[in-house]
CSV table of C-alpha atoms in Angstrom, one decimal:
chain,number,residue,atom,x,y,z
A,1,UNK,CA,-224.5,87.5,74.7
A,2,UNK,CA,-227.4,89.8,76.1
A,3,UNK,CA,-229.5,90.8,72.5
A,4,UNK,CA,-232.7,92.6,74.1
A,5,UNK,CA,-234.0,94.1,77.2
A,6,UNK,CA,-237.5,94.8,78.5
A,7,UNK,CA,-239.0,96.3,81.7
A,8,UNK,CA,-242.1,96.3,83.6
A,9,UNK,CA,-244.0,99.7,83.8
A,10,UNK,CA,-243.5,99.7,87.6
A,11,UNK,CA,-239.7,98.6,87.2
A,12,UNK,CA,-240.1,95.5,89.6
A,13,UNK,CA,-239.1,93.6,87.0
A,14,UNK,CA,-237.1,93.3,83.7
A,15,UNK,CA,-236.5,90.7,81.6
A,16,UNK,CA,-233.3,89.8,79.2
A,17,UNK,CA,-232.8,87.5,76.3
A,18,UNK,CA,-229.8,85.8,76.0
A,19,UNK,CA,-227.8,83.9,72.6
A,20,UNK,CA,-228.4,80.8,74.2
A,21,UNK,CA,-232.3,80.7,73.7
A,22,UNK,CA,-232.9,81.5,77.6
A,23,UNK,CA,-235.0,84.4,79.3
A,24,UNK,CA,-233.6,85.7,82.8
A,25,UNK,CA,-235.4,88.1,84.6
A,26,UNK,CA,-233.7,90.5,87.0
A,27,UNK,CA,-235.0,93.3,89.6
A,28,UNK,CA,-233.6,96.9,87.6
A,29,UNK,CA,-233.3,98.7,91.2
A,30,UNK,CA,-231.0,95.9,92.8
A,31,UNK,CA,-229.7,93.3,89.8
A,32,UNK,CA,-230.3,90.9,92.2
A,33,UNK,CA,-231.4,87.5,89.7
A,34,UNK,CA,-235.0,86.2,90.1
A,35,UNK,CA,-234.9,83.5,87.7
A,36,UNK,CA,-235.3,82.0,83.9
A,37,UNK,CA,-237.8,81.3,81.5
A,38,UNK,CA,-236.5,78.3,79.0
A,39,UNK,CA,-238.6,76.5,76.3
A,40,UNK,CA,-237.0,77.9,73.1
A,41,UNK,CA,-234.8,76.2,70.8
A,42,UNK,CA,-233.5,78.6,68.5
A,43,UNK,CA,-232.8,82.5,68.3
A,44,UNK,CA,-235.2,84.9,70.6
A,45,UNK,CA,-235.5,87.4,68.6
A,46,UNK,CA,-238.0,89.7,71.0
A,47,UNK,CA,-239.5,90.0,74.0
A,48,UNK,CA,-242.5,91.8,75.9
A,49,UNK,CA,-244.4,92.2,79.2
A,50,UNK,CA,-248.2,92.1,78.3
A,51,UNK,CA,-250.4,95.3,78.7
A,52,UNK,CA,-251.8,96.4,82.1
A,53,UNK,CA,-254.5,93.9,82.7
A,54,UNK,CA,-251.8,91.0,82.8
A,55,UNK,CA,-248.7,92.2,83.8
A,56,UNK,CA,-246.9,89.2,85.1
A,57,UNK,CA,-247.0,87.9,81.6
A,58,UNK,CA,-244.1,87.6,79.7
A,59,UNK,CA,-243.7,86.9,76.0
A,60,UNK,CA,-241.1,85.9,73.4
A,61,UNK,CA,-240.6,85.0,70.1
A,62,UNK,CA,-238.2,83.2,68.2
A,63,UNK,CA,-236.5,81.4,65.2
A,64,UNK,CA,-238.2,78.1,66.2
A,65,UNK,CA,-241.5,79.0,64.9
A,66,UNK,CA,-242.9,80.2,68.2
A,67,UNK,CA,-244.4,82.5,70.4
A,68,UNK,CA,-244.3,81.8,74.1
A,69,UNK,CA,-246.1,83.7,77.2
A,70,UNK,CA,-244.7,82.8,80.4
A,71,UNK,CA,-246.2,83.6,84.2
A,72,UNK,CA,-243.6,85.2,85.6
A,73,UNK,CA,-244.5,84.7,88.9
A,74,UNK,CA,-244.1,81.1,88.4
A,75,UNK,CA,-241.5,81.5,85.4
A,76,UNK,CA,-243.4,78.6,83.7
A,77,UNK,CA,-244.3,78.9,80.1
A,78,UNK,CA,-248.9,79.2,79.9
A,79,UNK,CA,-249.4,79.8,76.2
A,80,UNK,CA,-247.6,78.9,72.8
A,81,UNK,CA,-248.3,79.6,69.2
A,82,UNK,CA,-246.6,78.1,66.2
A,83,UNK,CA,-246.2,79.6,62.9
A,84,UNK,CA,-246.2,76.5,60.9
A,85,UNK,CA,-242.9,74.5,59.6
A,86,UNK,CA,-240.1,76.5,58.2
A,87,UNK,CA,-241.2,79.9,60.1
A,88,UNK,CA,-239.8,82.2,61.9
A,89,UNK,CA,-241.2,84.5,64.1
A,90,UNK,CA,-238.6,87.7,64.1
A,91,UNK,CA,-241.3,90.2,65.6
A,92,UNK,CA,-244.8,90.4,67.5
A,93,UNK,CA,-247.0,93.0,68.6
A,94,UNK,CA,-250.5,93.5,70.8
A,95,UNK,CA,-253.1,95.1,69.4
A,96,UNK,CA,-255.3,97.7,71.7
A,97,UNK,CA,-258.4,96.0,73.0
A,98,UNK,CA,-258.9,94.2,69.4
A,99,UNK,CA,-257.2,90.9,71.1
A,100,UNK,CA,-255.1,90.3,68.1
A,101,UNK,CA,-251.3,89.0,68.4
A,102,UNK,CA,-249.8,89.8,65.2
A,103,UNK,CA,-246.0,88.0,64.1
A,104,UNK,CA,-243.4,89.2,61.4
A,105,UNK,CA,-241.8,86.1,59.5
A,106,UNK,CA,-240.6,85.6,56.4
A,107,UNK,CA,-242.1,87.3,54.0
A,108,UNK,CA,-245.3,86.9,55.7
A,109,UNK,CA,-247.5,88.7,58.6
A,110,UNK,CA,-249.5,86.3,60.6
A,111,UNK,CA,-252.5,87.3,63.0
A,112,UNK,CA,-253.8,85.4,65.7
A,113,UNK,CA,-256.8,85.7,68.3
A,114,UNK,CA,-255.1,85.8,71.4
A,115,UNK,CA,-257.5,84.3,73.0
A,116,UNK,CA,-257.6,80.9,71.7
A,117,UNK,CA,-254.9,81.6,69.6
A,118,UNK,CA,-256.3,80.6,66.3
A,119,UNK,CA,-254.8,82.3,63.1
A,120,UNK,CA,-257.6,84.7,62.2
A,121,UNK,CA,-255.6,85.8,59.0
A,122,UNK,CA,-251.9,85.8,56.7
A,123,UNK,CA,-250.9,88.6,55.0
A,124,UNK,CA,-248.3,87.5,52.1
A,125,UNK,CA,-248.7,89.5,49.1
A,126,UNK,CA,-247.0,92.8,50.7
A,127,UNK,CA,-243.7,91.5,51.9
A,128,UNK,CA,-241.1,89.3,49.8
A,129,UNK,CA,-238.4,89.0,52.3
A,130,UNK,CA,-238.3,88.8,55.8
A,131,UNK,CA,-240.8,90.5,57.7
A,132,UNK,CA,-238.5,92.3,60.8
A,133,UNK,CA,-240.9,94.6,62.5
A,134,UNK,CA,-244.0,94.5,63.2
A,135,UNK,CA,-246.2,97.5,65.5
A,136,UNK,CA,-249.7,98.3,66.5
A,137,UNK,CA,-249.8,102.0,65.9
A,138,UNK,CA,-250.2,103.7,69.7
A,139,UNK,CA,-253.8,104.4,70.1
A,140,UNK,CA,-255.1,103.4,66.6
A,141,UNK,CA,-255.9,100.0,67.8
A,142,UNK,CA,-256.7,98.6,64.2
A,143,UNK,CA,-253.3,99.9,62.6
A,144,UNK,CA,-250.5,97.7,61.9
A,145,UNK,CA,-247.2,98.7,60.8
A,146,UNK,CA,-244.6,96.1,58.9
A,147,UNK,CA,-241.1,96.9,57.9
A,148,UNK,CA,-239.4,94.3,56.3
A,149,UNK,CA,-236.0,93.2,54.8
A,150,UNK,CA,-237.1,94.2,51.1
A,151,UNK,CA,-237.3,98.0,52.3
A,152,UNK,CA,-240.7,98.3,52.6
A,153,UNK,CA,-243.0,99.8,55.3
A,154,UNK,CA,-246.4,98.6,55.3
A,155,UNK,CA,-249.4,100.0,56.9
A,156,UNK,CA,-252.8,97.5,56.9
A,157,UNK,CA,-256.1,97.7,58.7
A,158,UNK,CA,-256.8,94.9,61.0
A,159,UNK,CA,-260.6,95.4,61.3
A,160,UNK,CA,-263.3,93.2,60.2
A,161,UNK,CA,-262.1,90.3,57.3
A,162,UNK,CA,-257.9,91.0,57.3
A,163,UNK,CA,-256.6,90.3,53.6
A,164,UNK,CA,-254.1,92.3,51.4
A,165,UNK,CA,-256.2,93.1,48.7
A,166,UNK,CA,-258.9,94.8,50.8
A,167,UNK,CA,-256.9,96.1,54.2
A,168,UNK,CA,-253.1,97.4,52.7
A,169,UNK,CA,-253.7,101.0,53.7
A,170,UNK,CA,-250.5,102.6,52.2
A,171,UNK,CA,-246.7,101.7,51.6
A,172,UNK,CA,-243.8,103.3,52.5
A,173,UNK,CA,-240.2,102.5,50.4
A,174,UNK,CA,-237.4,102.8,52.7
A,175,UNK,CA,-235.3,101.5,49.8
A,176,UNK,CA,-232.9,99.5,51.9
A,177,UNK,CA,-233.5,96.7,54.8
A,178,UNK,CA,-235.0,97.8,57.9
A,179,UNK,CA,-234.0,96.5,61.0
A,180,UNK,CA,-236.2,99.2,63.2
A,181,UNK,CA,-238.6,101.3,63.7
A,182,UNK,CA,-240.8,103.1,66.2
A,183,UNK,CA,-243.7,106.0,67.0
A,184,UNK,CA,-243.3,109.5,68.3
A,185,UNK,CA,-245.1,112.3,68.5
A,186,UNK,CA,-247.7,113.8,71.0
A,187,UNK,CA,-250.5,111.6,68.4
A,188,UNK,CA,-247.6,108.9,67.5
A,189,UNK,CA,-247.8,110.7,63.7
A,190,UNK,CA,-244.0,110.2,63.2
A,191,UNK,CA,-242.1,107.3,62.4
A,192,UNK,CA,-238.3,106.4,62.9
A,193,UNK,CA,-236.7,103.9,60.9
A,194,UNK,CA,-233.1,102.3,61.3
A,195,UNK,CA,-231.8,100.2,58.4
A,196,UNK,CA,-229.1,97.3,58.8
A,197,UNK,CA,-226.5,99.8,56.9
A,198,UNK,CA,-226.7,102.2,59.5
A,199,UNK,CA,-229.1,104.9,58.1
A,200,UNK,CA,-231.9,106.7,59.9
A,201,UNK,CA,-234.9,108.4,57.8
A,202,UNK,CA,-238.5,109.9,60.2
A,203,UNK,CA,-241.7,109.4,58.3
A,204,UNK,CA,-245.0,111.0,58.5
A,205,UNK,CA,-247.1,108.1,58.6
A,206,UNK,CA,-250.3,109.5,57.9
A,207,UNK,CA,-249.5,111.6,55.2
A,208,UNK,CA,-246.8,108.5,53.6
A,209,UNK,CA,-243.7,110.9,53.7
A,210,UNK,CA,-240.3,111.2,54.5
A,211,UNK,CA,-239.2,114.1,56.5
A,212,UNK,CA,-236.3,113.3,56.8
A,213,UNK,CA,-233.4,111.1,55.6
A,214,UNK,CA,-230.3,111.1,56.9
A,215,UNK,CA,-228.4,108.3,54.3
A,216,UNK,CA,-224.9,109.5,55.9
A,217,UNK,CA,-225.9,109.4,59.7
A,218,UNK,CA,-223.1,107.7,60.7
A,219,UNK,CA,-220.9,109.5,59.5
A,220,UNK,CA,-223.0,112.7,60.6
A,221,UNK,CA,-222.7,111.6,64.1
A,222,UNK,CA,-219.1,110.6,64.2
A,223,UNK,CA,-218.3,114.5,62.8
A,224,UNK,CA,-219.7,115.6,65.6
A,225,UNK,CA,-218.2,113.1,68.6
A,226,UNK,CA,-215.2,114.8,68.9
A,227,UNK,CA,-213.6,112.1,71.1
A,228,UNK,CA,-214.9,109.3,69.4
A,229,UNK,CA,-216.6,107.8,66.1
A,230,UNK,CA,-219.9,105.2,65.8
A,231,UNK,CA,-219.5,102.2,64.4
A,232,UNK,CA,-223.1,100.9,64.6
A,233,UNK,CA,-226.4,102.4,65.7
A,234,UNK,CA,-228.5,100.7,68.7
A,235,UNK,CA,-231.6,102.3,69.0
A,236,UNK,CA,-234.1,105.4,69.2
A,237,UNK,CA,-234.9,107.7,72.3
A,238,UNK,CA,-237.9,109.8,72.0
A,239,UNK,CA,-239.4,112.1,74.9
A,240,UNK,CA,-243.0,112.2,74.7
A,241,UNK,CA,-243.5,116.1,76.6
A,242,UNK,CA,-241.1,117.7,73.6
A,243,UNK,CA,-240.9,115.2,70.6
A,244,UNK,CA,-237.4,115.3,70.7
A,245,UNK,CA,-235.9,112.4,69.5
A,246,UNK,CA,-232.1,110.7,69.6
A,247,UNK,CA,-230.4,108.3,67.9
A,248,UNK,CA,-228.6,105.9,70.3
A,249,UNK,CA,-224.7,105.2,68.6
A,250,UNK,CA,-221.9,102.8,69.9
A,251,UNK,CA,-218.0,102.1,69.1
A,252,UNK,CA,-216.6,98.4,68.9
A,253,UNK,CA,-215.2,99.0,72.3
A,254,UNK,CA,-218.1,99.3,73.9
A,255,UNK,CA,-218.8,103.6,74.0
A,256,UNK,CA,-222.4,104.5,73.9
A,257,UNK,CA,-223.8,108.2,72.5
A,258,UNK,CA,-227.2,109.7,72.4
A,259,UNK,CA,-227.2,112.1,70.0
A,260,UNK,CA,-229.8,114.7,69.0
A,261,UNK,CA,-232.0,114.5,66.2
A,262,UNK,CA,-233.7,118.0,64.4
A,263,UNK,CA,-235.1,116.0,61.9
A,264,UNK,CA,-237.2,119.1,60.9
A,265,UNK,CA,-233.8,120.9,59.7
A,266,UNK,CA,-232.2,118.0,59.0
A,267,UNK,CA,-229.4,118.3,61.6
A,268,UNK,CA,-227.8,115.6,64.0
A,269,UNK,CA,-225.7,117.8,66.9
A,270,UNK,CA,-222.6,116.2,69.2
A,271,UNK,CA,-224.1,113.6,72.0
A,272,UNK,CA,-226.0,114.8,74.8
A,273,UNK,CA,-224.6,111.7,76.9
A,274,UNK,CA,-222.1,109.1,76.7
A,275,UNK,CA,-221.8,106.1,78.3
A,276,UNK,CA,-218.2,104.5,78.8
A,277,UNK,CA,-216.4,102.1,80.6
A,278,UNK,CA,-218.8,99.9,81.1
A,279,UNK,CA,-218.5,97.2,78.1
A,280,UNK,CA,-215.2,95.6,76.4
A,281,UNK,CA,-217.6,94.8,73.2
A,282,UNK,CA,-220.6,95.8,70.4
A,283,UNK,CA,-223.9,96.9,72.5
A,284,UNK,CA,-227.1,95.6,71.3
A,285,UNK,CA,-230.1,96.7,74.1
A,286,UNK,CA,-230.7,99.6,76.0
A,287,UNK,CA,-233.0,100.0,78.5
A,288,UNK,CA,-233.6,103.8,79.5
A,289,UNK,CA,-235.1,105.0,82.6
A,290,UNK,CA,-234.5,108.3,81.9
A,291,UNK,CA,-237.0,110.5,79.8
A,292,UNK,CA,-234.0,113.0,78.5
A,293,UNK,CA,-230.2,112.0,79.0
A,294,UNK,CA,-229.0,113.1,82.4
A,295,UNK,CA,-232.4,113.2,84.0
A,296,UNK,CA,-233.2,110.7,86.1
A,297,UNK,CA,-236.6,109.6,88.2
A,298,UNK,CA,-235.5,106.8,89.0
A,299,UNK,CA,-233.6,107.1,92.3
A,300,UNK,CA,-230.9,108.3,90.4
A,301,UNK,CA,-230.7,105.7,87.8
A,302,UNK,CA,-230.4,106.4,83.9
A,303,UNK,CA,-231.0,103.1,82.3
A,304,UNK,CA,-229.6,99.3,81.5
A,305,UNK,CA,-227.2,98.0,78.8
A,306,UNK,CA,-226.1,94.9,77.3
A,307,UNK,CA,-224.1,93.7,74.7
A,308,UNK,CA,-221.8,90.9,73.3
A,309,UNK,CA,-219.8,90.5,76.1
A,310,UNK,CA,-222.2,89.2,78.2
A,311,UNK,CA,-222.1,92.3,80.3
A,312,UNK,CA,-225.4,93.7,82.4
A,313,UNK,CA,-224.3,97.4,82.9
A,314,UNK,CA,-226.4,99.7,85.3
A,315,UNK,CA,-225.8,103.4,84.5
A,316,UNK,CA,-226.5,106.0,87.4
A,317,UNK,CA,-226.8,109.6,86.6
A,318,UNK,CA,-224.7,112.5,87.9
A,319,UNK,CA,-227.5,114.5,89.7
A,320,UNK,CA,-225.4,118.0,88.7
A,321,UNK,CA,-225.5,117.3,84.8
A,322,UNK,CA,-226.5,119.8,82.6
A,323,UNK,CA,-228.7,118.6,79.9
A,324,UNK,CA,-228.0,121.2,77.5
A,325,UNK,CA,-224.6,120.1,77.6
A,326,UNK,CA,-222.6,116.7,76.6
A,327,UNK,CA,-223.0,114.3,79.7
A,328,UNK,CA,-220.8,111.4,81.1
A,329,UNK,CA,-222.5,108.9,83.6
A,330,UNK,CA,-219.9,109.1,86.6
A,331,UNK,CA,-221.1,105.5,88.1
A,332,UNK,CA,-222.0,102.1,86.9
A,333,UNK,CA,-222.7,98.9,88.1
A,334,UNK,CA,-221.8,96.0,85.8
A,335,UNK,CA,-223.2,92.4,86.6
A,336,UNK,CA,-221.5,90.0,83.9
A,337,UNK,CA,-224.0,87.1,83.5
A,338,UNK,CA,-222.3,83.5,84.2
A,339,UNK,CA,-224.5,80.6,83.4
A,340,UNK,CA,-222.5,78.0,86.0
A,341,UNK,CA,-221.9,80.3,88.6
A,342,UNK,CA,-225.1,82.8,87.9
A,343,UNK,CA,-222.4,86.0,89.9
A,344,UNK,CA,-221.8,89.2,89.4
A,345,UNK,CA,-219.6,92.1,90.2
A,346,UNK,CA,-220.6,95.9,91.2
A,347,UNK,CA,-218.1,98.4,89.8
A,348,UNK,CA,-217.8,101.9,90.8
A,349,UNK,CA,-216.6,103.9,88.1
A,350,UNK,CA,-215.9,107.4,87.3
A,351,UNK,CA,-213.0,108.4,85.1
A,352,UNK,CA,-210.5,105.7,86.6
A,353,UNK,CA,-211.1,102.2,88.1
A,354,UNK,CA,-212.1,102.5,91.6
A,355,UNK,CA,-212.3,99.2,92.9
A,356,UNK,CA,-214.5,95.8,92.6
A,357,UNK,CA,-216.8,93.6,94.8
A,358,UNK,CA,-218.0,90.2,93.6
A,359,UNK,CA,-220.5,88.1,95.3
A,360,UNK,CA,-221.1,84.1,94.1
């Protein structure tokens, strides 16, 4: 099962987490497989390419108390830190040129110097259940946001002496568990948040409000899919030139739809692209290439998916789609991921099964 995706910023890379505690890294242009990062015994739970100044380094974390860097170029683990006995690690974050590594866990948000990787502070008096998010704010390199299990959103200050008493800037109550969240905005003021029962609320950080909460979204979103329903939401697309913003749904059989978000009049309109025919199971990772659905820089390419049945889908835009209108991706490649046998298949796709290739 594929549980998270991430990319390099030059796309010469990305990596994928798999259920079985194993990294594998893949080129996004071709698929073709590079290789595998192991070390971890339990869960992987995120992953990350470092900033700019590093980017052949790779890190996870997982349910086994760690967080490991890895050289890619090498695909040999260079760094770990441990959390301490009974931890988990569900979340990690870079701060901006303050060289702090911070980790979600449960109920507890630990900070490290990266560059010795000594535990420069614990923050346990804010959280009481797991801890599943954890984000520098973009461009406020002291900011830290937490969102945890309890419902709570929690901004601190990471500068100087880090404690609860003296650097919990503000608390946000969700009032249900969070399982994501994320910035947008042209200054990264606003704030999306996904809980685990499928409801999506957008915060203004700064000034500690909700602007908007959207407690029925799924069944918002199903109302307007006229040929289909969500079962689950995946993610959040924002575009950074507009600040328009879409919440990424998906169907038990495998049916993925970006639909619109006006969270200024509280409105969630049908989906501006679907992807189908790609997966036979529940997605759980997108990888967009694309800034808005149907556009596509990337010669031609609108993003990566995977999901529970093991599946590595490439989407391919349809260079004539209309972006003001609902768009299907006409072509996908989908490389199923065998441990033994390490093939894959390309699959041409449009509205009917055109044919299959597979190379061992």
């Amino acid at each position: 099962m594929i549980t998270s995706f991430k990319s390099l910023p030059n796309w010469s890379a990305m990596a994928v987490s798999l259920s079985n505690n194993l990294v594998k890294l893949y080129s996004p242009e071709t698929g073709q497989y590079i290789g595998e990062c192991r070390g971890h015994d339990s869960t992987i739970n995120e992953i990350s390419f470092s900033d700019s100044s590093s980017p052949h380094l790779l890190l996870s974390c997982s349910s086994d108390a760690t967080i490991r860097a890895w050289d890619t170029r090498i695909l040999q683990q260079v760094s770990l830190i441990n959390a301490g006995p009974s931890q988990e690690v569900f979340s990690f974050a870079f701060g901006e040129g303050n060289n702090l590594i911070a980790g979600g866990c449960k109920a507890q948000i630990l900070l490290w110097d990266w560059r010795n990787r000594k535990q420069v502070a614990c923050l346990e008096e804010s959280h009481v259940e797991d801890v599943t998010q954890v984000r520098f704010v973009p461009g406020s390199q002291n900011k830290l946001l937490s969102a945890s299990v309890d419902g709570l959103m929690c901004l601190f200050d990471t500068s100087g002496d880090i404690n609860d008493d003296d650097h919990l800037y503000s608390v946000m109550n969700v009032g249900t568990s969070i399982g994501k969240i994320g910035f947008f905005g042209q200054d990264y003021e606003k704030l999306w948040c996904l809980t685990h029962i499928e409801t999506l609320s957008v915060w203004d950080w700064k000034e500690e409000k909700v602007e908007a909460d959207f407690q029925e979204a799924r069944s918002l979103t199903s109302e307007s899919w006229v040929q289909d329903h969500v079962d689950y939401f995946i993610d959040c697309h924002c575009s950074a030139e507009d600040d328009r913003l879409w919440v990424i749904g998906g169907t038990n059989a495998g049916t993925i739809a970006y639909f619109p978000v006006n969270y200024k009049g509280r409105v969630m309109s049908s989906p501006e692209a679907i992807l189908e025919g790609g997966h036979s199971g529940i997605v759980r990772s997108i990888l967009p290439t694309a800034g808005l659905p149907g556009q596509s820089p990337n010669n031609g390419m609108f993003g990566w998916t995977g999901g529970e049945d093991g599946r590595l889908c490439c989407w391919l835009s349809d260079e004539t789609s209309n972006v003001n209108h609902a768009w299907i991706s006409s072509t996908l490649t989908v490389k199923p991921l065998h441990e033994e046998l390490q093939a894959y298949q390309t699959i041409l796709q449009s509205s009917k099964y055109k044919g299959c290739k597979e190379q061992v």
